[in-house]
Coordinates of C-alpha atoms and ligand atoms in Angstrom, one line a residue:
M259 CA -34.3 233.8 274.8
L260 CA -35.1 230.7 273.0
I261 CA -37.2 230.3 270.5
R262 CA -38.2 226.7 269.1
K263 CA -40.9 224.9 267.3
A264 CA -42.9 223.7 270.5
T265 CA -42.1 220.3 269.1
D266 CA -38.5 220.5 269.3
L267 CA -38.5 222.0 272.8
T268 CA -36.7 220.6 275.9
Y269 CA -37.1 221.8 279.4
A270 CA -33.3 221.2 279.3
D271 CA -33.2 224.6 276.8
V272 CA -35.4 226.7 278.7
T273 CA -33.3 230.1 279.7
P274 CA -34.4 231.2 282.9
K275 CA -36.4 234.7 282.7
P276 CA -34.5 236.3 285.1
V277 CA -31.5 235.3 283.3
Y278 CA -32.6 236.9 279.9
L279 CA -33.7 240.3 281.5
N280 CA -30.5 240.9 283.1
R281 CA -28.6 239.6 280.2
R282 CA -31.0 242.2 278.2
K283 CA -30.5 244.8 280.6
F284 CA -26.6 244.7 281.0
L285 CA -26.0 244.7 276.9
Q286 CA -27.8 247.5 277.0
A287 CA -25.6 249.3 279.3
M288 CA -22.9 248.2 277.4
S289 CA -24.3 249.0 274.3
I290 CA -22.1 246.8 272.4
A291 CA -24.0 244.8 270.1
S292 CA -21.5 242.6 268.4
A293 CA -20.2 241.4 271.6
T294 CA -23.7 239.5 271.9
A295 CA -22.6 235.8 271.9
V296 CA -19.5 236.1 274.1
L297 CA -21.3 238.5 276.8
S298 CA -24.1 236.8 276.6
R299 CA -22.8 233.0 277.2
R300 CA -20.6 234.5 279.9
L301 CA -23.3 236.7 282.2
Y302 CA -25.3 233.2 281.5
E303 CA -22.5 231.2 283.3
F304 CA -22.2 234.3 285.9
A305 CA -26.0 234.6 286.9
A306 CA -25.4 230.6 287.6
P307 CA -28.8 229.8 286.1
S308 CA -31.6 227.4 288.0
Q309 CA -34.0 225.7 286.5
T310 CA -35.8 227.1 289.5
A311 CA -37.0 230.9 289.2
L312 CA -39.7 231.9 286.5
A313 CA -38.0 229.4 283.9
A314 CA -39.9 230.7 280.5
T315 CA -39.5 228.9 277.5
K316 CA -41.2 231.0 274.7
F317 CA -43.3 228.9 272.9
S318 CA -43.7 229.4 268.7
G319 CA -45.9 227.5 265.9
L320 CA -48.8 227.3 268.0
I321 CA -52.1 225.2 266.7
K322 CA -54.6 227.8 267.5
S323 CA -58.5 226.0 268.6
P324 CA -61.1 225.8 267.6
F325 CA -62.8 225.9 270.9
S326 CA -61.3 229.4 271.7
T327 CA -63.3 232.4 272.8
T328 CA -62.9 235.4 270.7
E329 CA -63.5 237.1 274.4
K330 CA -60.8 239.9 275.3
E331 CA -58.0 238.3 277.3
N332 CA -57.0 239.3 280.5
S333 CA -53.7 240.7 281.2
F334 CA -50.3 238.6 281.7
E335 CA -50.2 240.9 285.3
N336 CA -54.0 240.0 286.0
V337 CA -53.5 236.1 285.6
T338 CA -50.4 236.1 287.3
H339 CA -51.0 238.5 290.3
Y340 CA -54.5 237.3 291.2
N341 CA -54.0 233.5 292.3
N342 CA -55.4 231.0 294.2
F343 CA -52.3 228.3 294.8
Y344 CA -52.7 227.4 298.7
E345 CA -49.5 225.7 299.3
F346 CA -48.0 229.4 298.6
G347 CA -50.5 231.0 301.1
T348 CA -53.9 232.0 301.3
D349 CA -54.3 235.7 299.6
K350 CA -54.4 236.6 296.4
S351 CA -51.1 238.3 295.9
D352 CA -49.5 235.4 297.9
P353 CA -48.5 232.9 295.0
A354 CA -46.8 235.4 292.9
K355 CA -44.3 236.4 296.1
N356 CA -43.9 233.3 297.4
A357 CA -43.7 230.7 294.5
Q358 CA -40.6 232.4 292.6
N359 CA -38.3 229.8 293.9
F360 CA -40.4 226.6 292.8
N361 CA -38.0 224.1 292.3
I362 CA -39.8 222.2 289.0
S363 CA -36.5 221.0 287.5
N364 CA -36.4 217.3 286.9
W365 CA -40.1 217.2 287.3
V366 CA -42.2 213.6 286.8
V367 CA -46.1 212.6 286.5
S368 CA -46.4 209.3 287.3
V369 CA -49.6 208.1 285.1
E370 CA -50.8 204.8 286.9
G371 CA -53.8 203.1 288.2
D372 CA -56.3 200.8 286.1
V373 CA -54.3 201.2 282.9
A374 CA -52.4 199.0 280.1
K375 CA -49.4 200.8 280.1
P376 CA -48.4 202.8 282.9
R377 CA -46.0 205.3 283.0
K378 CA -43.7 208.2 284.4
L379 CA -43.8 211.6 282.1
S380 CA -40.8 214.0 282.4
M381 CA -41.9 217.1 280.9
D382 CA -39.8 216.4 277.7
E383 CA -42.0 213.7 277.2
I384 CA -45.2 215.3 277.6
L385 CA -44.1 218.0 275.5
K386 CA -44.4 215.7 272.5
I387 CA -47.6 213.5 273.5
A388 CA -49.7 216.2 270.9
P389 CA -48.8 218.9 269.3
L390 CA -49.3 222.4 271.4
E391 CA -52.2 224.6 271.1
E392 CA -53.3 228.1 272.0
R393 CA -56.4 227.6 273.9
I394 CA -57.9 231.1 274.7
Y395 CA -60.7 229.9 277.5
R396 CA -63.0 231.5 280.0
H397 CA -61.9 230.4 283.7
R398 CA -64.5 231.2 286.7
C399 CA -63.9 231.1 290.2
V400 CA -66.3 230.0 292.5
E401 CA -65.7 233.0 294.4
A402 CA -67.8 235.3 291.4
W403 CA -64.5 236.4 289.2
S404 CA -63.8 235.3 286.1
I405 CA -60.6 236.0 283.5
V406 CA -59.4 235.0 280.2
V407 CA -56.7 233.3 279.3
P408 CA -54.5 232.0 276.1
W409 CA -53.3 228.7 277.8
I410 CA -51.1 226.0 275.9
G411 CA -51.6 222.5 275.9
F412 CA -53.4 219.9 274.5
S413 CA -56.9 217.8 274.8
F414 CA -56.2 215.8 277.7
S415 CA -57.6 212.6 275.9
N416 CA -54.5 212.6 274.0
L417 CA -52.5 211.5 277.8
V418 CA -55.2 209.2 278.5
K419 CA -55.3 207.1 275.1
L420 CA -51.1 206.8 276.0
V421 CA -51.6 205.0 278.9
E422 CA -54.5 202.8 277.8
P423 CA -57.4 202.5 280.8
T424 CA -58.8 199.2 281.3
P425 CA -62.5 198.6 282.0
K426 CA -62.7 199.1 285.4
A427 CA -61.0 202.9 285.2
Q428 CA -64.3 205.3 285.5
F429 CA -62.7 208.3 287.0
V430 CA -59.2 209.8 287.3
A431 CA -57.7 211.2 290.5
F432 CA -55.3 214.2 290.1
Q433 CA -52.7 215.2 292.6
S434 CA -50.4 218.1 292.9
Y435 CA -47.0 218.1 294.3
Y436 CA -46.3 219.0 297.6
D437 CA -43.3 220.0 299.9
P438 CA -43.5 221.8 303.2
R439 CA -40.0 223.0 302.4
Q440 CA -40.5 224.8 299.9
M441 CA -43.9 225.6 300.7
P442 CA -44.2 226.8 304.1
Q443 CA -47.3 228.9 303.5
G444 CA -49.4 226.2 303.0
R445 CA -49.2 225.0 306.6
W446 CA -51.3 228.1 307.6
A447 CA -53.6 227.4 304.9
G448 CA -56.6 225.6 306.4
I449 CA -56.7 222.8 303.5
A450 CA -55.2 219.3 303.9
F451 CA -52.1 218.7 301.5
P452 CA -51.3 217.5 298.7
Y453 CA -54.0 219.0 296.7
V454 CA -56.2 216.4 294.9
E455 CA -59.0 216.3 292.5
G456 CA -60.6 214.2 290.2
L457 CA -63.2 213.8 287.2
R458 CA -65.4 211.0 285.6
L459 CA -63.5 209.8 282.9
D460 CA -66.1 210.4 280.4
E461 CA -65.2 214.5 281.8
A462 CA -62.0 213.8 281.1
M463 CA -62.4 212.4 277.6
S464 CA -64.0 216.0 276.5
P465 CA -62.1 217.4 273.8
L466 CA -62.0 220.7 276.0
T467 CA -60.9 218.9 279.3
F468 CA -57.0 220.2 278.7
L469 CA -53.4 219.5 280.1
C470 CA -52.1 222.7 280.0
V471 CA -48.3 223.5 280.0
G472 CA -47.9 227.5 279.4
M473 CA -50.0 230.3 278.9
Y474 CA -49.3 233.8 276.9
E475 CA -47.1 231.6 273.9
E476 CA -44.3 230.9 277.5
S477 CA -44.1 228.2 280.3
L478 CA -46.3 228.3 282.9
P479 CA -45.3 230.7 285.4
N480 CA -44.9 229.0 289.1
Q481 CA -47.3 230.9 290.6
D482 CA -50.3 229.7 287.9
G483 CA -49.5 225.7 288.5
A484 CA -45.8 225.0 286.7
P485 CA -44.8 223.2 285.0
V486 CA -48.3 221.1 284.4
R487 CA -51.6 221.8 285.5
M488 CA -55.2 220.6 284.5
V489 CA -57.6 223.4 283.0
I490 CA -61.1 222.0 282.8
P491 CA -63.2 225.2 281.5
W492 CA -66.8 224.8 282.0
K493 CA -66.1 224.0 286.1
Y494 CA -65.1 226.2 288.6
G495 CA -61.5 227.0 288.7
F496 CA -61.0 225.1 291.5
K497 CA -61.1 221.7 289.6
S498 CA -58.2 223.1 287.5
I499 CA -55.0 221.5 289.6
K500 CA -52.0 222.7 289.8
S501 CA -48.2 221.7 289.4
L502 CA -49.4 217.6 288.8
V503 CA -47.5 215.0 289.9
K504 CA -50.6 211.5 289.7
I505 CA -52.9 211.0 287.7
K506 CA -54.8 207.9 288.5
F507 CA -57.2 205.7 286.7
Q508 CA -59.6 204.3 289.3
S509 CA -63.2 202.3 289.8
K510 CA -64.0 204.8 292.8
M511 CA -64.9 208.4 292.5
P512 CA -61.9 210.1 293.8
P513 CA -61.7 212.5 297.1
T514 CA -61.4 215.9 296.6
T515 CA -59.6 219.1 298.4
W516 CA -62.4 221.4 298.4
N517 CA -64.9 218.8 299.0
I518 CA -63.5 217.5 301.9
A519 CA -62.8 220.7 303.6
N520 CA -66.1 221.7 302.9
P521 CA -68.9 219.1 301.6
Q522 CA -71.3 221.3 301.7
E523 CA -70.5 224.0 299.8
Y524 CA -68.2 222.1 297.4
G525 CA -69.6 219.3 295.2
F526 CA -67.0 216.7 292.9
Y527 CA -68.5 217.8 289.8
S528 CA -68.8 221.4 290.7
N529 CA -70.3 222.2 287.3
V530 CA -70.3 226.5 286.3
N531 CA -74.0 226.7 287.0
P532 CA -75.6 230.1 287.8
N533 CA -78.9 228.5 289.1
V534 CA -77.1 226.5 292.4
P535 CA -76.1 228.9 294.6
N536 CA -73.1 228.4 297.3
P537 CA -74.0 229.6 300.3
R538 CA -71.5 232.4 300.2
Y539 CA -71.5 233.4 297.1
S540 CA -74.3 233.9 294.8
Q541 CA -73.1 232.2 291.2
A542 CA -75.7 234.2 289.1
R543 CA -73.4 236.9 288.4
E544 CA -69.3 237.3 287.8
R545 CA -67.3 240.0 287.9
R546 CA -64.0 239.7 284.8
L547 CA -61.0 241.1 286.6
G548 CA -60.4 244.5 285.1
E549 CA -63.7 245.2 284.5
F550 CA -66.5 247.5 286.8
F551 CA -70.0 246.0 285.7
M552 CA -70.5 242.3 287.0
R553 CA -71.9 239.9 284.3
N554 CA -74.6 236.8 284.0
T555 CA -73.0 233.9 284.3
L556 CA -73.3 231.7 281.8
M557 CA -74.6 227.9 282.6
F558 CA -71.1 225.1 282.0
N559 CA -69.4 228.6 281.8
G560 CA -70.7 229.3 278.4
Y561 CA -69.6 225.4 277.2
G562 CA -72.9 223.9 277.6
D563 CA -73.1 223.0 273.7
Q564 CA -70.0 220.9 274.2
V565 CA -70.2 219.0 278.1
A566 CA -74.0 219.4 278.5
S567 CA -74.8 216.0 277.2
L568 CA -72.2 214.6 280.2
Y569 CA -75.0 214.9 282.4
N570 CA -77.9 214.1 280.9
G571 CA -81.0 213.2 283.4
M572 CA -79.0 214.2 286.4
D573 CA -80.2 216.7 289.2
L574 CA -77.4 219.3 288.7
K575 CA -78.6 220.5 292.4
K576 CA -78.3 217.4 294.1
Y577 CA -75.0 216.6 292.1
Y578 CA -73.1 220.2 292.7
Ligands
MTE23 N1 -54.0 224.0 292.5 C1 -53.6 223.6 294.0 N2 -52.3 222.8 293.9 N3 -53.4 224.3 294.9 C2 -54.6 225.5 294.8 O1 -54.5 225.9 296.2 N4 -56.5 226.6 294.0 C3 -57.7 226.4 292.9 C4 -56.9 225.7 291.1 N5 -56.0 224.9 291.6 C5 -55.2 225.4 294.0 C6 -55.5 224.9 292.5 C7 -58.3 227.4 292.9 S1 -59.3 227.8 294.2 C8 -58.2 228.1 291.6 S2 -59.9 229.3 291.6 C9 -57.6 227.7 290.6 O2 -56.7 227.1 290.9 C10 -56.9 229.4 290.1 O3 -56.0 228.9 289.3 P1 -55.1 230.5 288.6 O4 -54.7 230.9 289.6 O5 -54.1 229.9 287.7 O6 -56.6 231.3 287.6

């Protein structure tokens, strides 16, 4: 596996995980340590590496974020096998199975709308916007489960500054990739695609709002939103849109997938709030994946000190 400083990485350097795992097994079987260089290159060629299946880049030299929680992290196994990614099926175990061959090569994110400097960013360009940090965040789903994940990325505000929003820009609209040929399970998901989300511009500028390119020191597994997603830790998990292809700055509040699907249950804001129940799920308590006992849910998922002021004077029951 290639290990580079985060700043030196390019997506072309990626060694697909199945390839290096095969290589490791093969070399162990042969027990010929000295043949490593030649054989591994051969095997790499024979294995016909594509950039699709579980392409894993190991990140090093990550900055430890002061915004990280000290709570115990969930296991990589947990976080990659209990997912919501409806394009790949609605069962929690579906994305791990169905997203394996998702093609993320030549990924481009269009940043457009009310900005002075619109950009079409490749993954290499995204990785260079700001130094990569490891941020360990609590991630709370509206279905009352939570996880703790060491994400990798940087504050979204770095990207905002790059494109220079004009005064008209009051909101940011996000859009996921959607290709029914690669995501046939999406047809039965019961929600419209492409998946869309949104934030007010001041929410997007919060230092907590995170543009995420990896987790557990590696690039994002496909089921977790490869190659680039949002993580907004004080909001319910569905705001954290995966596999981003479009970011648009605009004057109007953008439509959001779950609000379109069920406006009674899912509002635009969707801040974690133990006092405002969802019609189907009380939000007062939650289960951390891997734990037996439930715990109390924290207002703004425990990030109130940093974000409560964004909602001063707002009735959070009305603006749920
Ligand atoms: N993004 C897309 N494109 N499609 C989805 O179905 N599900 C959302 C969010 N982002 C979803 C998405 C929901 S409901 C949750 S809870 C989180 O992703 C889950 O993130 P995780 O699987 O990394 O825990």
